[in-house]
Short mmCIF file of C-alpha atoms in Angstrom, two decimals:
data_model
loop_
_atom_site.label_atom_id
_atom_site.label_comp_id
_atom_site.label_asym_id
_atom_site.label_seq_id
_atom_site.Cartn_x
_atom_site.Cartn_y
_atom_site.Cartn_z
CA THR A 1 0.00 0.00 0.00
CA ASN A 2 1.05 3.60 -0.44
CA GLY A 3 2.79 5.28 2.51
CA GLU A 4 5.46 7.73 3.58
CA PHE A 5 8.95 7.17 4.95
CA ALA A 6 10.66 9.81 7.11
CA CYS A 7 14.03 9.96 5.34
CA THR A 8 15.96 13.04 6.51
CA ALA A 9 19.40 12.31 5.11
CA ASP A 10 20.94 11.54 1.75
CA GLY A 11 21.99 7.95 1.13
CA TYR A 12 21.11 4.51 -0.24
CA TYR A 13 17.81 2.90 0.87
CA ILE A 14 16.33 -0.61 0.54
CA ILE A 15 12.58 -0.89 1.03
CA VAL A 16 11.16 -4.38 1.56
CA GLU A 17 7.56 -5.38 2.27
CA SER A 18 7.05 -7.11 5.58
CA ALA A 19 3.55 -8.49 5.03
CA LEU A 20 0.80 -8.91 2.44
CA THR A 21 -2.58 -7.25 2.63
CA GLY A 22 -4.40 -10.34 1.40
CA GLU A 23 -3.94 -13.82 -0.07
CA ASP A 24 -4.60 -12.69 -3.63
CA ALA A 25 -1.47 -10.54 -3.81
CA SER A 26 2.24 -10.60 -4.59
CA MET A 27 5.10 -8.98 -2.75
CA THR A 28 7.41 -6.52 -4.50
CA TYR A 29 11.07 -7.19 -5.08
CA HIS A 30 13.12 -4.95 -2.80
CA LEU A 31 13.50 -1.35 -4.01
CA LEU A 32 17.03 0.03 -3.99
CA GLY A 33 17.94 3.57 -4.90
CA THR A 34 19.66 6.82 -3.99
CA TYR A 35 17.74 9.46 -2.10
CA ASP A 36 18.23 13.24 -2.03
CA ALA A 37 16.63 14.57 1.15
CA ASP A 38 16.17 18.01 -0.41
CA LYS A 39 14.24 16.69 -3.45
CA GLY A 40 12.40 13.67 -2.07
CA ALA A 41 11.35 10.66 -4.18
CA ASP A 42 8.24 8.77 -5.29
CA ILE A 43 8.49 5.00 -5.26
CA SER A 44 6.04 2.89 -7.31
CA VAL A 45 5.29 -0.65 -6.20
CA LYS A 46 5.96 -3.01 -9.10
CA ALA A 47 4.49 -6.41 -8.32
CA SER A 48 2.73 -8.90 -10.56
CA LYS A 49 0.76 -12.07 -10.00
CA PRO A 50 -0.42 -14.98 -12.14
CA SER A 51 -3.98 -15.87 -13.11
CA VAL A 52 -5.78 -19.13 -13.80
CA VAL A 53 -8.88 -20.20 -15.76
CA LYS A 54 -10.66 -23.51 -16.19
CA LYS A 55 -12.37 -24.51 -19.45
CA VAL A 56 -14.37 -27.51 -20.65
CA LYS A 57 -14.63 -28.62 -24.28
CA GLU A 58 -18.07 -28.65 -25.92
CA ASN A 59 -17.90 -31.14 -28.79
CA VAL A 60 -20.91 -30.07 -30.88
CA LYS A 61 -22.52 -26.71 -30.11
CA TYR A 62 -19.43 -24.58 -29.58
CA THR A 63 -16.38 -24.91 -31.80
CA GLU A 64 -14.89 -21.40 -31.59
CA ASP A 65 -11.33 -20.81 -30.41
CA ASP A 66 -11.31 -17.81 -28.08
CA GLY A 67 -7.69 -18.30 -27.16
CA PHE A 68 -8.25 -21.41 -25.02
CA GLY A 69 -8.46 -24.00 -27.82
CA ALA A 70 -11.26 -24.92 -30.23
CA GLY A 71 -14.49 -25.64 -28.33
CA TYR A 72 -13.10 -24.84 -24.88
CA ASN A 73 -15.44 -22.55 -22.94
CA ASP A 74 -17.44 -22.43 -19.68
CA VAL A 75 -20.39 -24.68 -20.63
CA ALA A 76 -20.82 -28.16 -22.16
CA ASP A 77 -23.17 -31.15 -22.14
CA TYR A 78 -22.34 -34.86 -22.34
CA SER A 79 -23.71 -38.35 -21.73
CA LYS A 80 -22.73 -40.34 -18.67
CA GLY A 81 -19.82 -42.56 -19.64
CA ASP A 82 -18.34 -39.93 -21.97
CA MET A 83 -14.78 -38.72 -21.48
CA VAL A 84 -15.02 -34.96 -20.86
CA PRO A 85 -11.93 -32.84 -21.74
CA PHE A 86 -10.91 -30.15 -19.23
CA ARG A 87 -8.18 -27.52 -19.52
CA LEU A 88 -6.52 -25.46 -16.75
CA ILE A 89 -4.51 -22.47 -17.97
CA ALA A 90 -2.20 -20.49 -15.66
CA THR A 91 -0.65 -17.30 -17.01
CA LEU A 92 2.68 -16.50 -15.36
CA PRO A 93 3.39 -13.00 -14.03
CA SER A 94 5.25 -10.33 -15.94
CA ASP A 95 7.93 -10.03 -13.25
CA ILE A 96 8.80 -13.75 -13.08
CA ASP A 97 12.41 -13.08 -14.14
CA ILE A 98 13.22 -11.53 -10.77
CA TYR A 99 12.48 -14.83 -9.01
CA GLY A 100 15.18 -17.41 -8.46
CA ASP A 101 12.61 -20.25 -8.50
CA TYR A 102 8.89 -19.96 -9.13
CA TYR A 103 6.32 -22.39 -7.69
CA ILE A 104 2.72 -22.91 -8.85
CA LYS A 105 0.05 -25.34 -7.63
CA TYR A 106 -3.33 -26.02 -9.22
CA THR A 107 -6.05 -27.19 -6.83
CA ASP A 108 -8.74 -28.59 -9.09
CA THR A 109 -12.07 -29.91 -7.82
CA LEU A 110 -14.34 -32.33 -9.68
CA GLU A 111 -17.88 -32.89 -8.41
CA ALA A 112 -19.24 -36.35 -7.66
CA GLY A 113 -20.47 -36.75 -11.23
CA PHE A 114 -16.94 -37.40 -12.49
CA VAL A 115 -14.22 -40.00 -12.14
CA ALA A 116 -10.72 -38.56 -11.67
CA PRO A 117 -8.34 -38.92 -14.62
CA GLU A 118 -5.60 -41.54 -14.81
CA THR A 119 -3.29 -39.39 -16.94
CA ILE A 120 -2.76 -35.66 -17.32
CA THR A 121 -0.54 -33.52 -19.54
CA VAL A 122 1.37 -30.47 -18.30
CA THR A 123 2.61 -28.10 -20.99
CA VAL A 124 4.82 -25.02 -20.54
CA ASP A 125 3.98 -22.89 -23.54
CA GLY A 126 6.22 -20.27 -25.05
CA ALA A 127 9.89 -20.38 -25.88
CA ALA A 128 10.49 -23.53 -23.83
CA ASP A 129 7.48 -25.35 -25.36
CA THR A 130 7.88 -28.37 -23.06
CA SER A 131 5.19 -31.00 -22.48
CA PHE A 132 5.01 -33.79 -19.87
CA ASP A 133 2.58 -36.70 -19.58
CA VAL A 134 1.96 -37.74 -15.99
CA THR A 135 0.50 -41.18 -15.23
CA ILE A 136 -1.31 -41.35 -11.90
CA THR A 137 -0.82 -44.57 -9.93
CA ASN A 138 -2.39 -44.98 -6.47
CA GLY A 139 -3.24 -41.29 -6.46
CA THR A 140 0.23 -39.94 -7.31
CA GLY A 141 2.30 -39.25 -10.40
CA THR A 142 5.53 -37.37 -11.09
CA ALA A 143 7.42 -36.10 -14.13
CA ASP A 144 10.71 -34.38 -14.94
CA GLU A 145 12.58 -35.90 -12.00
CA GLY A 146 9.87 -34.88 -9.57
CA ASN A 147 9.71 -31.21 -10.58
CA ILE A 148 6.09 -31.89 -11.57
CA LYS A 149 3.85 -33.78 -9.14
CA VAL A 150 0.18 -34.77 -9.37
CA THR A 151 -1.78 -35.89 -6.32
CA VAL A 152 -5.36 -37.19 -6.54
CA THR A 153 -7.44 -37.72 -3.41
CA GLY A 154 -10.72 -39.55 -3.83
CA ASP A 155 -12.43 -38.75 -7.09
CA THR A 156 -12.84 -35.06 -6.42
CA ASN A 157 -9.52 -33.30 -5.77
CA ILE A 158 -6.61 -33.03 -8.19
CA VAL A 159 -3.46 -31.14 -7.16
CA VAL A 160 -0.82 -30.37 -9.79
CA GLU A 161 2.45 -28.85 -8.56
CA VAL A 162 5.30 -27.41 -10.63
CA PHE A 163 8.01 -26.76 -8.06
CA ASN A 164 10.17 -24.57 -10.28
CA VAL A 165 8.72 -23.19 -13.51
CA GLN A 166 11.97 -21.28 -14.04
CA LYS A 167 13.56 -24.62 -14.94
CA TYR A 168 11.92 -24.26 -18.35
CA LYS A 169 13.21 -20.77 -19.02
CA PRO A 170 14.93 -20.68 -22.41
CA ALA A 171 18.64 -19.88 -22.63
CA GLN A 172 17.81 -16.63 -24.42
CA GLY A 173 14.43 -15.29 -23.40
CA SER A 174 11.89 -15.06 -20.60
CA LEU A 175 8.87 -16.93 -19.24
CA SER A 176 7.10 -13.61 -18.67
CA ALA A 177 3.36 -14.04 -19.47
CA THR A 178 3.97 -17.67 -20.51
CA THR A 179 1.06 -20.06 -19.92
CA VAL A 180 1.33 -23.40 -18.15
CA THR A 181 -1.52 -25.65 -19.26
CA VAL A 182 -2.93 -28.78 -17.62
CA ASP A 183 -5.07 -31.06 -19.83
CA TYR A 184 -7.01 -34.15 -18.78
CA GLU A 185 -10.17 -36.11 -19.51
CA ALA A 186 -12.55 -37.21 -16.74
CA LYS A 187 -15.29 -39.77 -17.21
CA PHE A 188 -18.85 -38.53 -16.62
CA ASP A 189 -20.37 -41.16 -14.30
CA THR A 190 -23.66 -42.24 -12.74
CA ASP A 191 -23.66 -39.65 -9.94
CA ALA A 192 -23.94 -36.74 -12.37
CA VAL A 193 -26.72 -34.22 -11.67
CA VAL A 194 -29.43 -34.17 -14.36
CA GLY A 195 -30.49 -30.76 -15.68
CA ARG A 196 -30.08 -27.72 -13.49
CA PRO A 197 -27.99 -26.59 -11.70
CA GLY A 198 -25.53 -28.80 -13.58
CA ASN A 199 -22.20 -30.33 -12.60
CA TYR A 200 -19.75 -27.62 -11.54
CA ASN A 201 -15.98 -27.90 -11.35
CA ASP A 202 -13.44 -25.26 -10.45
CA VAL A 203 -9.74 -24.52 -9.92
CA TYR A 204 -7.58 -22.01 -8.07
CA LEU A 205 -3.85 -21.38 -8.22
CA THR A 206 -1.33 -21.10 -5.39
CA TYR A 207 1.90 -19.36 -6.37
CA SER A 208 5.19 -17.85 -5.23
CA ASN A 209 4.56 -14.25 -4.19
CA ASN A 210 7.81 -13.16 -2.57
CA PRO A 211 10.73 -12.59 -4.95
CA ASN A 212 13.01 -11.88 -2.00
CA VAL A 213 13.00 -15.58 -1.10
CA MET A 214 15.25 -17.45 -3.50
CA GLY A 215 15.55 -21.16 -4.06
CA GLU A 216 12.62 -22.30 -1.89
CA GLY A 217 10.82 -23.86 -4.84
CA SER A 218 13.69 -26.21 -5.59
CA SER A 219 14.58 -27.09 -1.99
CA LYS A 220 14.23 -30.73 -1.03
CA ASP A 221 13.06 -32.39 2.15
CA GLU A 222 14.68 -35.18 4.15
CA ASN A 223 13.37 -37.72 1.58
CA ASP A 224 15.15 -35.86 -1.23
CA GLU A 225 11.83 -34.75 -2.69
CA TYR A 226 10.92 -31.27 -3.85
CA LYS A 227 8.93 -29.19 -1.41
CA ALA A 228 6.81 -26.06 -1.75
CA PRO A 229 7.76 -22.65 -0.33
CA GLU A 230 6.51 -21.79 3.13
CA GLU A 231 2.89 -20.75 3.36
CA LYS A 232 3.80 -17.17 4.23
CA ASP A 233 5.54 -16.84 0.85
CA LEU A 234 2.55 -18.06 -1.18
CA GLY A 235 -0.40 -16.27 -2.75
CA GLU A 236 -3.72 -17.62 -3.96
CA THR A 237 -6.05 -16.67 -6.82
CA ASP A 238 -9.83 -16.69 -6.93
CA LYS A 239 -11.55 -19.83 -8.20
CA ASP A 240 -12.66 -20.18 -11.78
CA GLY A 241 -15.15 -22.83 -12.88
CA VAL A 242 -17.19 -24.54 -15.58
CA VAL A 243 -20.51 -26.39 -15.73
CA VAL A 244 -21.41 -29.62 -17.53
CA PHE A 245 -25.04 -30.59 -18.15
CA THR A 246 -26.73 -33.90 -18.86
CA TYR A 247 -30.38 -34.84 -19.45
CA GLN A 248 -32.94 -37.57 -18.76
CA LEU A 249 -35.36 -39.44 -21.03
CA ASP A 250 -38.61 -40.62 -19.39
CA VAL A 251 -40.74 -43.25 -21.15
CA TYR A 252 -44.46 -43.28 -20.27
CA LYS A 253 -45.97 -46.67 -21.30
CA TYR A 254 -49.76 -47.06 -21.53
CA ASP A 255 -52.60 -48.93 -23.29
CA ALA A 256 -53.79 -47.09 -26.40
CA ALA A 257 -57.39 -47.97 -25.52
CA ASP A 258 -57.12 -46.62 -21.96
CA THR A 259 -58.60 -43.12 -21.89
CA ASN A 260 -57.05 -42.57 -18.44
CA LYS A 261 -53.60 -43.45 -19.76
CA ASN A 262 -52.71 -45.57 -16.74
CA LEU A 263 -49.14 -46.86 -16.69
CA LEU A 264 -48.76 -50.26 -18.28
CA ALA A 265 -46.31 -52.84 -16.91
CA GLY A 266 -44.22 -55.48 -18.64
CA ALA A 267 -42.94 -53.76 -21.77
CA GLU A 268 -39.18 -53.87 -22.34
CA PHE A 269 -37.03 -51.35 -24.22
CA VAL A 270 -33.43 -50.76 -25.30
CA LEU A 271 -31.89 -47.45 -26.36
CA SER A 272 -29.44 -46.83 -29.21
CA ASN A 273 -27.74 -43.69 -30.52
CA LYS A 274 -27.42 -42.25 -34.00
CA ASP A 275 -24.32 -44.38 -34.60
CA GLY A 276 -26.30 -47.58 -33.99
CA ALA A 277 -24.59 -48.37 -30.66
CA TYR A 278 -26.72 -49.59 -27.75
CA LEU A 279 -26.64 -48.20 -24.22
CA GLY A 280 -25.06 -50.44 -21.58
CA THR A 281 -23.33 -50.07 -18.19
CA ASP A 282 -19.71 -50.94 -17.46
CA ALA A 283 -18.31 -52.65 -14.37
CA LYS A 284 -17.89 -49.28 -12.61
CA GLY A 285 -21.51 -48.28 -13.20
CA ALA A 286 -20.86 -45.75 -15.97
CA TYR A 287 -22.66 -45.79 -19.30
CA THR A 288 -20.99 -47.38 -22.29
CA TRP A 289 -22.20 -47.57 -25.91
CA LEU A 290 -22.00 -51.08 -27.40
CA THR A 291 -21.78 -51.87 -31.11
CA LEU A 292 -23.62 -55.11 -31.94
CA ASP A 293 -23.43 -56.80 -35.35
CA ASP A 294 -25.79 -59.74 -35.01
CA VAL A 295 -29.15 -58.20 -34.05
CA THR A 296 -31.77 -59.61 -36.44
CA ASP A 297 -34.68 -60.52 -34.17
CA VAL A 298 -35.15 -58.04 -31.32
CA GLU A 299 -37.46 -60.40 -29.39
CA ALA A 300 -35.14 -63.39 -29.54
CA TYR A 301 -31.86 -61.54 -29.00
CA ASP A 302 -30.18 -61.94 -25.59
CA TRP A 303 -29.73 -58.25 -24.76
CA ALA A 304 -28.71 -58.73 -21.14
CA ASP A 305 -25.98 -61.19 -22.09
CA ALA A 306 -24.60 -58.61 -24.56
CA GLY A 307 -24.39 -56.05 -21.75
CA VAL A 308 -27.17 -53.82 -23.06
CA ASN A 309 -29.41 -52.06 -20.53
CA VAL A 310 -32.99 -53.39 -20.70
CA TYR A 311 -35.63 -51.01 -19.31
CA THR A 312 -38.93 -52.55 -18.12
CA SER A 313 -42.15 -50.57 -17.65
CA THR A 314 -44.10 -50.75 -14.37
CA THR A 315 -47.33 -49.35 -13.00
CA ALA A 316 -45.43 -47.46 -10.29
CA ASP A 317 -43.58 -44.89 -12.39
CA VAL A 318 -42.21 -44.05 -15.81
CA ILE A 319 -39.02 -45.59 -17.15
CA SER A 320 -36.19 -43.14 -16.49
CA ILE A 321 -32.96 -43.09 -18.49
CA PRO A 322 -30.78 -40.36 -16.92
CA GLY A 323 -27.48 -39.05 -18.18
CA LEU A 324 -27.98 -38.41 -21.90
CA ASP A 325 -26.38 -35.75 -24.08
CA ASP A 326 -28.61 -33.88 -26.48
CA GLY A 327 -28.83 -35.59 -29.87
CA THR A 328 -30.68 -38.34 -31.75
CA TYR A 329 -31.65 -41.65 -30.14
CA PHE A 330 -33.74 -44.71 -31.06
CA LEU A 331 -36.04 -46.40 -28.56
CA THR A 332 -36.74 -50.03 -29.49
CA GLU A 333 -39.45 -52.12 -27.85
CA ILE A 334 -38.08 -55.66 -27.55
CA LYS A 335 -41.00 -57.15 -25.61
CA ALA A 336 -44.69 -56.22 -25.52
CA PRO A 337 -46.43 -55.88 -22.13
CA SER A 338 -48.11 -59.28 -22.66
CA SER A 339 -49.18 -61.63 -25.44
CA ALA A 340 -52.38 -59.61 -25.75
CA TYR A 341 -50.46 -56.61 -27.12
CA ASN A 342 -48.71 -56.01 -30.40
CA LEU A 343 -45.02 -55.15 -30.36
CA LEU A 344 -44.10 -51.77 -31.83
CA ASP A 345 -43.23 -52.42 -35.46
CA ALA A 346 -40.25 -50.00 -35.59
CA PRO A 347 -37.92 -48.10 -33.25
CA LEU A 348 -39.00 -44.60 -32.23
CA GLU A 349 -36.60 -41.89 -33.39
CA LEU A 350 -36.21 -39.30 -30.63
CA VAL A 351 -34.29 -36.01 -30.76
CA ILE A 352 -33.32 -34.32 -27.48
CA SER A 353 -32.57 -30.64 -28.16
CA ALA A 354 -30.95 -28.68 -25.35
CA THR A 355 -30.08 -25.01 -25.70
CA THR A 356 -27.09 -23.95 -23.61
CA ASP A 357 -25.54 -20.51 -23.24
CA ASN A 358 -22.01 -21.40 -24.28
CA GLY A 359 -19.23 -18.84 -24.04
CA GLN A 360 -16.62 -17.39 -21.70
CA GLU A 361 -16.62 -15.73 -18.28
CA HIS A 362 -20.03 -16.67 -16.90
CA ASP A 363 -20.48 -14.77 -13.65
CA ALA A 364 -22.66 -17.52 -12.18
CA ILE A 365 -19.77 -19.97 -12.45
CA GLY A 366 -16.80 -18.09 -11.09
CA PRO A 367 -15.27 -16.90 -8.99
CA ASN A 368 -16.66 -19.58 -6.72
CA THR A 369 -17.33 -17.72 -3.48
CA ALA A 370 -19.65 -18.75 -0.68
CA THR A 371 -22.31 -16.34 -1.93
CA ASP A 372 -22.05 -17.39 -5.58
CA ALA A 373 -25.54 -18.13 -6.91
CA ARG A 374 -25.35 -21.28 -9.03
CA THR A 375 -28.69 -21.58 -10.74
CA GLY A 376 -27.65 -23.45 -13.86
CA LYS A 377 -29.33 -20.88 -16.08
CA GLN A 378 -26.78 -21.57 -18.77
CA LEU A 379 -29.31 -24.30 -19.67
CA THR A 380 -32.04 -22.17 -21.26
CA GLU A 381 -34.33 -24.70 -22.97
CA ILE A 382 -34.79 -28.41 -23.59
CA LYS A 383 -37.27 -30.19 -25.85
CA LEU A 384 -37.99 -33.65 -27.27
CA THR A 385 -39.06 -34.30 -30.86
CA GLU A 386 -40.56 -37.59 -31.98
CA ASP A 387 -41.43 -37.40 -35.70
CA THR A 388 -43.31 -34.08 -35.87
CA ASP A 389 -44.51 -34.16 -32.26
CA THR A 390 -42.40 -31.72 -30.24
CA HIS A 391 -42.68 -31.40 -26.45
CA ASP A 392 -41.35 -27.99 -25.44
CA THR A 393 -39.96 -28.09 -21.92
CA ASN A 394 -38.62 -24.59 -21.37
CA ASN A 395 -36.98 -24.61 -17.95
CA ASP A 396 -38.29 -21.20 -16.92
CA ALA A 397 -41.94 -21.81 -17.87
CA GLN A 398 -42.62 -25.48 -17.28
CA ASP A 399 -46.24 -25.56 -18.34
CA ASP A 400 -46.13 -28.54 -20.70
CA THR A 401 -47.81 -31.56 -19.12
CA VAL A 402 -47.65 -34.95 -20.83
CA GLY A 403 -49.61 -37.81 -19.38
CA GLY A 404 -50.19 -35.93 -16.12
CA LYS A 405 -46.47 -35.39 -15.44
CA VAL A 406 -44.87 -31.95 -15.53
CA LEU A 407 -41.60 -32.07 -17.42
CA THR A 408 -38.89 -30.86 -15.06
CA ALA A 409 -35.57 -29.18 -15.83
CA GLY A 410 -33.38 -31.67 -17.63
CA ASN A 411 -36.16 -34.21 -18.21
CA VAL A 412 -37.95 -34.97 -21.47
CA GLN A 413 -40.75 -37.52 -21.78
CA ILE A 414 -42.17 -39.65 -24.58
CA MET A 415 -45.61 -41.28 -24.49
CA VAL A 416 -45.55 -44.84 -25.89
CA SER A 417 -48.80 -46.79 -26.35
CA ASN A 418 -49.45 -50.45 -27.16
CA SER A 419 -52.48 -51.78 -28.99
CA SER A 420 -54.09 -55.16 -28.43
CA GLY A 421 -55.54 -57.41 -31.12
CA ALA A 422 -54.46 -59.70 -33.95
CA GLN A 423 -51.19 -59.10 -35.66
CA LEU A 424 -49.60 -60.74 -38.68
CA PRO A 425 -46.58 -62.86 -37.88
CA GLY A 426 -43.28 -61.00 -37.98
CA THR A 427 -40.54 -61.92 -40.43
CA GLY A 428 -37.89 -64.36 -39.34
CA GLY A 429 -39.86 -66.04 -36.51
CA ILE A 430 -41.65 -69.37 -36.18
CA GLY A 431 -44.91 -67.67 -37.10
CA THR A 432 -43.57 -67.14 -40.61
CA THR A 433 -42.67 -70.81 -40.90
CA LEU A 434 -46.15 -71.92 -39.84
CA PHE A 435 -47.66 -69.43 -42.27
CA TYR A 436 -45.61 -70.88 -45.14
CA LEU A 437 -46.40 -74.48 -44.13
CA GLY A 438 -50.11 -73.73 -43.90
CA GLY A 439 -50.11 -71.99 -47.27
CA GLY A 440 -48.18 -74.83 -48.88
CA ALA A 441 -50.65 -77.38 -47.53
CA MET A 442 -53.59 -75.44 -48.95
CA VAL A 443 -51.89 -75.28 -52.37
CA ALA A 444 -51.25 -79.03 -52.26
CA VAL A 445 -54.88 -79.82 -51.35
CA ALA A 446 -56.12 -77.57 -54.14
CA GLY A 447 -53.80 -79.30 -56.62
CA ILE A 448 -55.02 -82.78 -55.62
CA TYR A 449 -58.61 -81.63 -55.95
CA LEU A 450 -58.08 -80.26 -59.47
CA ILE A 451 -56.24 -83.40 -60.63
CA SER A 452 -58.99 -85.66 -59.24
CA LYS A 453 -61.71 -83.61 -60.86
CA LYS A 454 -59.99 -83.70 -64.26
CA ARG A 455 -59.48 -87.47 -64.01
CA MET A 456 -63.18 -88.02 -63.24
CA LYS A 457 -64.13 -85.89 -66.25
CA ASN A 458 -61.88 -87.93 -68.55
CA GLU A 459 -63.44 -91.21 -67.32
CA GLU A 460 -66.90 -89.92 -68.16
#
């Protein structure tokens, strides 16, 4: 802060800060100069500090490059089981050259809807242009002889430390304003929040803030491992975050002849995407999309053995399939509610359309303070289209009721009816065989009758 010093004599003076006014600050390198008591002097504090941002890649609706990489912004949506790319970008301070060593630490938090990555990449951009892949084993990974260390606790906290960024300073040049980037992919899993407020993740940066302390970043402990500077010589940035959305498909099954549209039990469905892959669940409970080559008879196929999720209707509630990205899906009925009902003759093509406010610097996302209102309003609208029937489920005016159920934020619902009555045998089943056998027998009987009648006529 600005202040006055009572200097009454000419001479040389060194002015050094003794304390910081807050965590989000950097100390100034000592000021040395001559002083003329008759003229006085004005001294300007020249300190700089780094910054950090977190970005998530949207793979369809946002492809611009705003300086963070194509598609990287503050908002995205994915299906559970997808690998979601994240990017942490720290910009180094303009006065980094006055430091002997320079330490930075990313503290990155994933919410419960994600599984922590197994590998990350740390890249020092600029003249050094150095990149390191760090494999995480039992929660820890190191690179460059321990100068880079990654520590993962649980599935929610990722700490990336670079003990001395100055190590990557080029022989001729500076790391001033260089960016250090951390890239990783985290799997979107079954605990992800559907719809609003979304799945938030954020990061903050801890950094060297006292250029008067030299060599602390590269000091080693008794185990010959790098250690961070003392807490008193560290600063901390605000948090910066992103939000990832996912959606839910509800299937309302009923009898077409039931005017009350009561839920109908016993129907079974599978879901596939536009690429023809079917939705399943892996050993860790996350969604996986399975490509099957031998599906010819949907009723006879062993879906469960192939690992495909089979959804069965009940009278208690709708079928719920949470954790879907927006896009095109196909809902196939593989079993009718009972033998009295006809199976749907073709898959239903469904399009989930979600409108998200993609872009940079959303105030509702960061900085993440205790009073930060996280409403998820980056999700502005969601609707479901089945053929030409569109169910508009605007999240701010949820007045669309389908089958007595209000469509909530993040949920879309399709009404599926079954009809009872006679149905021609389907192709490929035993019914076709019986049909052919019966027809052949009738032709044979007719042939015998005609031959016998002609023979009788000739005898006459």
